[in-house]
mmCIF file of C-alpha atoms in Angstrom:
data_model
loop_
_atom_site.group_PDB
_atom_site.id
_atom_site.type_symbol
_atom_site.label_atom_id
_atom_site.label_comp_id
_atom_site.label_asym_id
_atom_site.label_seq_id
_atom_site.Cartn_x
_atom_site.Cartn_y
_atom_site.Cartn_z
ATOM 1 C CA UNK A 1 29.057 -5.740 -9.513
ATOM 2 C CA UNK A 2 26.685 -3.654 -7.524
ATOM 3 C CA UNK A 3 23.265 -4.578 -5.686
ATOM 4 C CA UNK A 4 20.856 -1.736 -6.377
ATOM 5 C CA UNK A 5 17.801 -3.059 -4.701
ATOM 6 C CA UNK A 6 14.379 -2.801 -6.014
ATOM 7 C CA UNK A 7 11.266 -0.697 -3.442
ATOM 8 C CA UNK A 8 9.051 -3.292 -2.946
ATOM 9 C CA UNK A 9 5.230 -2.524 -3.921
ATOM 10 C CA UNK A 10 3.728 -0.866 -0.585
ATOM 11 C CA UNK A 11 0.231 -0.553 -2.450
ATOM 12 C CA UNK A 12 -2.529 -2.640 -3.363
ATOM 13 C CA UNK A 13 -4.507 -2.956 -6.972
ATOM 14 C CA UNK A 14 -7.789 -0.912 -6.675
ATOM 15 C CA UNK A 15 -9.629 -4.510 -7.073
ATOM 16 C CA UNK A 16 -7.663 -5.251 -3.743
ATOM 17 C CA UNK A 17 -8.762 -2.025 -2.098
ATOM 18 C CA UNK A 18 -12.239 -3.432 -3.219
ATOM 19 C CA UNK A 19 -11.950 -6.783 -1.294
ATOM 20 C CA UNK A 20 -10.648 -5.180 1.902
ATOM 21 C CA UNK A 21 -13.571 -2.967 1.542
ATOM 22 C CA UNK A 22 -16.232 -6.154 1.349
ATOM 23 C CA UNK A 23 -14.664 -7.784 3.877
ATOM 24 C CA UNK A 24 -15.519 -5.113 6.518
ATOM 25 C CA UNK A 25 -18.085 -5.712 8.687
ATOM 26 C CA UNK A 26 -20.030 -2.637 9.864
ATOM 27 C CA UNK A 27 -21.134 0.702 7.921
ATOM 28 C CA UNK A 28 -19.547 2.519 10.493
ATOM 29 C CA UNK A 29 -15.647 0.879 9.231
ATOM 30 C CA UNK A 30 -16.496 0.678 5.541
ATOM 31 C CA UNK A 31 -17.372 4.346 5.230
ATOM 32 C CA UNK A 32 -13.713 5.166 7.640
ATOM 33 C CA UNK A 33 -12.078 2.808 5.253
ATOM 34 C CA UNK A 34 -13.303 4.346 1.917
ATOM 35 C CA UNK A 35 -12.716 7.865 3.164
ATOM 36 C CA UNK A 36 -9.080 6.622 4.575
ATOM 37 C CA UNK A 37 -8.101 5.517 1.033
ATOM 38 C CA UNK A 38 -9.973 8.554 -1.124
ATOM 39 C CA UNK A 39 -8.204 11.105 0.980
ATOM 40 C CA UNK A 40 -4.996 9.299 1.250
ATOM 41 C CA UNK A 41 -4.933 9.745 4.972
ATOM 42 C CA UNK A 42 -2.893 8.855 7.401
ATOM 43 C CA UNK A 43 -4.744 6.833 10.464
ATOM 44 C CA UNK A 44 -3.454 9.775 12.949
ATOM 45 C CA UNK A 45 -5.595 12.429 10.306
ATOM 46 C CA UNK A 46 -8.733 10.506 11.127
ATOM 47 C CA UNK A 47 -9.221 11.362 14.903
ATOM 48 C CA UNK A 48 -9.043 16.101 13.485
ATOM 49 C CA UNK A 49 -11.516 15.696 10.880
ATOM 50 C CA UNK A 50 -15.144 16.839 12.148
ATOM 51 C CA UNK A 51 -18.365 16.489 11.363
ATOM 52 C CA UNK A 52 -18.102 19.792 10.129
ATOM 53 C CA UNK A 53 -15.581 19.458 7.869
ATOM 54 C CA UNK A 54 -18.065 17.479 5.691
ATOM 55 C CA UNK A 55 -20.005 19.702 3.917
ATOM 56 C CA UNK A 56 -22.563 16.738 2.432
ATOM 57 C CA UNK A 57 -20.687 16.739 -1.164
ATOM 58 C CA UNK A 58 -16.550 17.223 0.366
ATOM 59 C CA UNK A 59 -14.156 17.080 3.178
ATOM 60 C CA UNK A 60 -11.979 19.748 4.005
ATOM 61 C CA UNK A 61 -8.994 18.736 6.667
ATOM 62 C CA UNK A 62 -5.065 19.078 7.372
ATOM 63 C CA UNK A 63 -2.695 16.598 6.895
ATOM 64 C CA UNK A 64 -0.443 15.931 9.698
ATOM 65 C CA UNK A 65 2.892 17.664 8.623
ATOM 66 C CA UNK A 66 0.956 20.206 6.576
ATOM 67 C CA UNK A 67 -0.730 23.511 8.180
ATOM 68 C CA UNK A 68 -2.635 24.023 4.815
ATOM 69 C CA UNK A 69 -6.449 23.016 4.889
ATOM 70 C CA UNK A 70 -7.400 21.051 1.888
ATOM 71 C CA UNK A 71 -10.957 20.655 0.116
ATOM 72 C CA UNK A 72 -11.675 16.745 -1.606
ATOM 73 C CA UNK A 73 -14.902 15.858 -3.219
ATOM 74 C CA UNK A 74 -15.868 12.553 -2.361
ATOM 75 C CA UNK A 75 -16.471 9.760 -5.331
ATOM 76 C CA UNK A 76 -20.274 8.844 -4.814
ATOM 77 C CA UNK A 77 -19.916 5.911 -3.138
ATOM 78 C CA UNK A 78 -17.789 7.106 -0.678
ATOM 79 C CA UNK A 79 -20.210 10.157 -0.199
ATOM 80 C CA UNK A 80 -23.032 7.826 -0.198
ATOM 81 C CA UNK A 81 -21.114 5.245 2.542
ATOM 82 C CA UNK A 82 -20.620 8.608 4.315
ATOM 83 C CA UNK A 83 -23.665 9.553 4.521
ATOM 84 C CA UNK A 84 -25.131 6.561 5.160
ATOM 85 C CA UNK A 85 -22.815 5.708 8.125
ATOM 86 C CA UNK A 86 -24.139 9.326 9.874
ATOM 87 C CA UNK A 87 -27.688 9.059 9.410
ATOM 88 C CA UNK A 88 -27.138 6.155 12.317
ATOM 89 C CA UNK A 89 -25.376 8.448 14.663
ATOM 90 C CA UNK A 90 -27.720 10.689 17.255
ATOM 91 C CA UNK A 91 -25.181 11.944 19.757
ATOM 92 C CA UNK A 92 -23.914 15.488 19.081
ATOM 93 C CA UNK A 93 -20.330 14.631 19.194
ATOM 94 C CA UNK A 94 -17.912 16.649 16.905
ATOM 95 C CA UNK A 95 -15.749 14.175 15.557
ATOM 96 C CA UNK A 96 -16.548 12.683 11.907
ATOM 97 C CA UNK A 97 -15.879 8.661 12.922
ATOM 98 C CA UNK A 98 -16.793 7.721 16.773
ATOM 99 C CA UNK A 99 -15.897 4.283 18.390
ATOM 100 C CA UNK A 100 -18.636 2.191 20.187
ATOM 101 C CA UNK A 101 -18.214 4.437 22.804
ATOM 102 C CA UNK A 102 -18.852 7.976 21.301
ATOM 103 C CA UNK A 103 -14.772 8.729 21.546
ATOM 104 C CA UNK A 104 -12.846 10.070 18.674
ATOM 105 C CA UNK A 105 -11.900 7.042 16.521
ATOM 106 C CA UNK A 106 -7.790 6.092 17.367
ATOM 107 C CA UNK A 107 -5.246 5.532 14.623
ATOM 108 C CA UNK A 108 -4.962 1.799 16.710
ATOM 109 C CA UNK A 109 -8.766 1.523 16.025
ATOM 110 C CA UNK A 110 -8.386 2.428 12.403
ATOM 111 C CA UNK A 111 -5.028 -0.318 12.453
ATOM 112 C CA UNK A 112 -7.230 -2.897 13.769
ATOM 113 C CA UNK A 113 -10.418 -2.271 11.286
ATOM 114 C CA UNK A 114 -8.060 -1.834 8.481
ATOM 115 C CA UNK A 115 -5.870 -5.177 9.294
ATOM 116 C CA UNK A 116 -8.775 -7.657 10.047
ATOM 117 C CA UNK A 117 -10.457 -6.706 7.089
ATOM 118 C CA UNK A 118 -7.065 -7.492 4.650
ATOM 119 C CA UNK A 119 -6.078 -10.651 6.529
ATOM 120 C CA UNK A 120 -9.732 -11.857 5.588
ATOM 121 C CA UNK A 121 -8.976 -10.518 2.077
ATOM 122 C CA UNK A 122 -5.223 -12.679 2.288
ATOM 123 C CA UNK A 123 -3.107 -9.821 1.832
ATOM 124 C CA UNK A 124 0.493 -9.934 3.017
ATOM 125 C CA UNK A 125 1.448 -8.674 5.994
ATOM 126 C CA UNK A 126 3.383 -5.730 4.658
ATOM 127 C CA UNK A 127 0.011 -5.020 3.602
ATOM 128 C CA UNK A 128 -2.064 -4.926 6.533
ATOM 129 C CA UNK A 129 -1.424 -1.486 8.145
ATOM 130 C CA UNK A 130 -3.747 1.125 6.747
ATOM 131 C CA UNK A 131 -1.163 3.097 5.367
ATOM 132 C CA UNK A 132 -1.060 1.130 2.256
ATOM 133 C CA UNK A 133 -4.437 2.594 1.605
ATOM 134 C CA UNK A 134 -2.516 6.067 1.533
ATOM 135 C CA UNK A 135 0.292 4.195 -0.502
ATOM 136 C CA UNK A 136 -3.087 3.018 -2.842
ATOM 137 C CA UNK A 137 -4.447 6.220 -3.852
ATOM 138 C CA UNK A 138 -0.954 7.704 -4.895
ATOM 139 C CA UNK A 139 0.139 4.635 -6.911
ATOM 140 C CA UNK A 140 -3.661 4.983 -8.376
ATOM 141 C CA UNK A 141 -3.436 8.224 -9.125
ATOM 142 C CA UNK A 142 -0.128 7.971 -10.591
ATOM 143 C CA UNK A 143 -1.672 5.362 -12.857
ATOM 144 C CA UNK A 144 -4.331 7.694 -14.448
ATOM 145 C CA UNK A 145 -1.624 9.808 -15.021
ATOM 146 C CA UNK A 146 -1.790 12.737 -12.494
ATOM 147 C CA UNK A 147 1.600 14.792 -12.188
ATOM 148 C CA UNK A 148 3.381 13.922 -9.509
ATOM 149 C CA UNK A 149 3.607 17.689 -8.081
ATOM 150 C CA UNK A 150 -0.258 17.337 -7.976
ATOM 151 C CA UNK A 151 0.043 13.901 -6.281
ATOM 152 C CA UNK A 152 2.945 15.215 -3.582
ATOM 153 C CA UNK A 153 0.532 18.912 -2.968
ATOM 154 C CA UNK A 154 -2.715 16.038 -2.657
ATOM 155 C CA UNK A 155 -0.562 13.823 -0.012
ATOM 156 C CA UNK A 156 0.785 16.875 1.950
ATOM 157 C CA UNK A 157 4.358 16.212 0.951
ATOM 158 C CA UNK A 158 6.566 19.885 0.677
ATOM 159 C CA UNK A 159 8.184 18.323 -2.567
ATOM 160 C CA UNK A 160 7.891 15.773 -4.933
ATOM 161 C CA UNK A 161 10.714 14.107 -3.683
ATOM 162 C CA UNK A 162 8.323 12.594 -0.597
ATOM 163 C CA UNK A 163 6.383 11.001 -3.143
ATOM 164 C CA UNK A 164 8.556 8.529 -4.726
ATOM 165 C CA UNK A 165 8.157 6.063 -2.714
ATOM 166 C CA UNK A 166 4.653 5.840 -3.193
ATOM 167 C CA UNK A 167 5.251 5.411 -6.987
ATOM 168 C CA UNK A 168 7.199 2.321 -6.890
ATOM 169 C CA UNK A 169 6.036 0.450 -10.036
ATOM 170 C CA UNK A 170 2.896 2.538 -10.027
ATOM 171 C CA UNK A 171 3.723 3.772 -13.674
ATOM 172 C CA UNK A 172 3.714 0.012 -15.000
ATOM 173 C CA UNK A 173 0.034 0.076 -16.140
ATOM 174 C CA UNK A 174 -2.482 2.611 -17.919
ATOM 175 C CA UNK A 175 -4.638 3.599 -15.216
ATOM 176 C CA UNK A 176 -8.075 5.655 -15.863
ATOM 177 C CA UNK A 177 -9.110 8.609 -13.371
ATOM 178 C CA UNK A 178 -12.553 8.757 -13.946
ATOM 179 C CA UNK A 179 -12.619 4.568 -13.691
ATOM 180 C CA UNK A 180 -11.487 5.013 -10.516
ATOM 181 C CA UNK A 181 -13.591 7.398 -9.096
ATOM 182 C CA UNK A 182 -16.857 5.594 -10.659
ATOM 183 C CA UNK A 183 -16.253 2.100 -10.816
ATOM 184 C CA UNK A 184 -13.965 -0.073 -9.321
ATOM 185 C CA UNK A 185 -14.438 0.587 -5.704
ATOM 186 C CA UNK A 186 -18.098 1.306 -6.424
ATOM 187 C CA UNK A 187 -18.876 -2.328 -7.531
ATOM 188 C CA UNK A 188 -17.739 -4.434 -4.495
ATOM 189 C CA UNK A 189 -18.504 -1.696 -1.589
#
């Protein structure tokens, strides 16, 4: 007899993405959280997107192993988190999240934000890296039923192959679009 082992989950339910989102403790890191998981991006993608790449409704940005410049308009409350967070900035500095000392914000900063805030919420540790926010929005997507070409051309991934392993039981439940977009992250933020 053979062992064929099961992926284990690497994403959270969107109520958990919630939590991790009330546990944070300045605008500054909820509104780099929320725009982490809507884009699906990977904590080195946060240091290249600028200020200008926010166009007050949308972000437009590369992924890391893509050349291709994508547009994503934000859910409300992330635009409204967004916006919120840089009516408190006055420098001129060109970088869309700053640390405490008007540098571009680190992938370690956006680990360290990311994993306080879910061992607060109790999440494993194969849960506390921010890249199971990126693992999140797939699986969530997934679950409102998005084709998984659209998912893979959303992460970045050349084929739908790369996105597999995002999907691990992501398929299990009914999942609504629109619901996530409008409700369940908005209600705990």
């Amino acid at each position: 007899m053979s062992f064929i082992p099961v992926p284990r989950q690497k994403w959270i339910e969107p109520e958990q993405v919630s939590q991790v989102l009330s546990k944070v403790k300045t605008l500054r890191d909820k509104a780099l959280l929320a725009v982490v998981y809507q884009l699906g991006l990977r904590r080195s993608e946060v240091k290249k997107i600028l200020r200008s790449d926010y166009d007050g409704e949308s972000i437009e940005f590369s992924r890391s192993k893509s050349p291709s410049r994508i547009r994503v308009k934000l859910w409300a409350r992330t635009k409204k988190l967004l916006d919120e967070y840089l009516a408190t900035r006055t420098d001129s500095k060109e970088w869309l999240f700053l640390t405490r000392v008007n540098k571009a914000m680190s992938g370690q900063m956006v680990y360290l934000i990311y994993q306080a805030a879910a061992k607060a919420v109790g999440l494993s540790h194969v849960h506390c890296h921010p890249h199971t926010l990126r693992h999140s929005i797939a699986a969530h997507l997934a679950r409102s039923g998005m084709d998984i070409t659209e998912i893979a051309t959303f992460m970045g991934h050349s084929s739908p192959a790369g996105t597999v392993v995002y999907m691990a039981g992501a398929r299990s439940h009914a999942y609504d679009l629109e619901r996530a977009g409008a409700s369940f992250h908005v209600a705990q933020w």
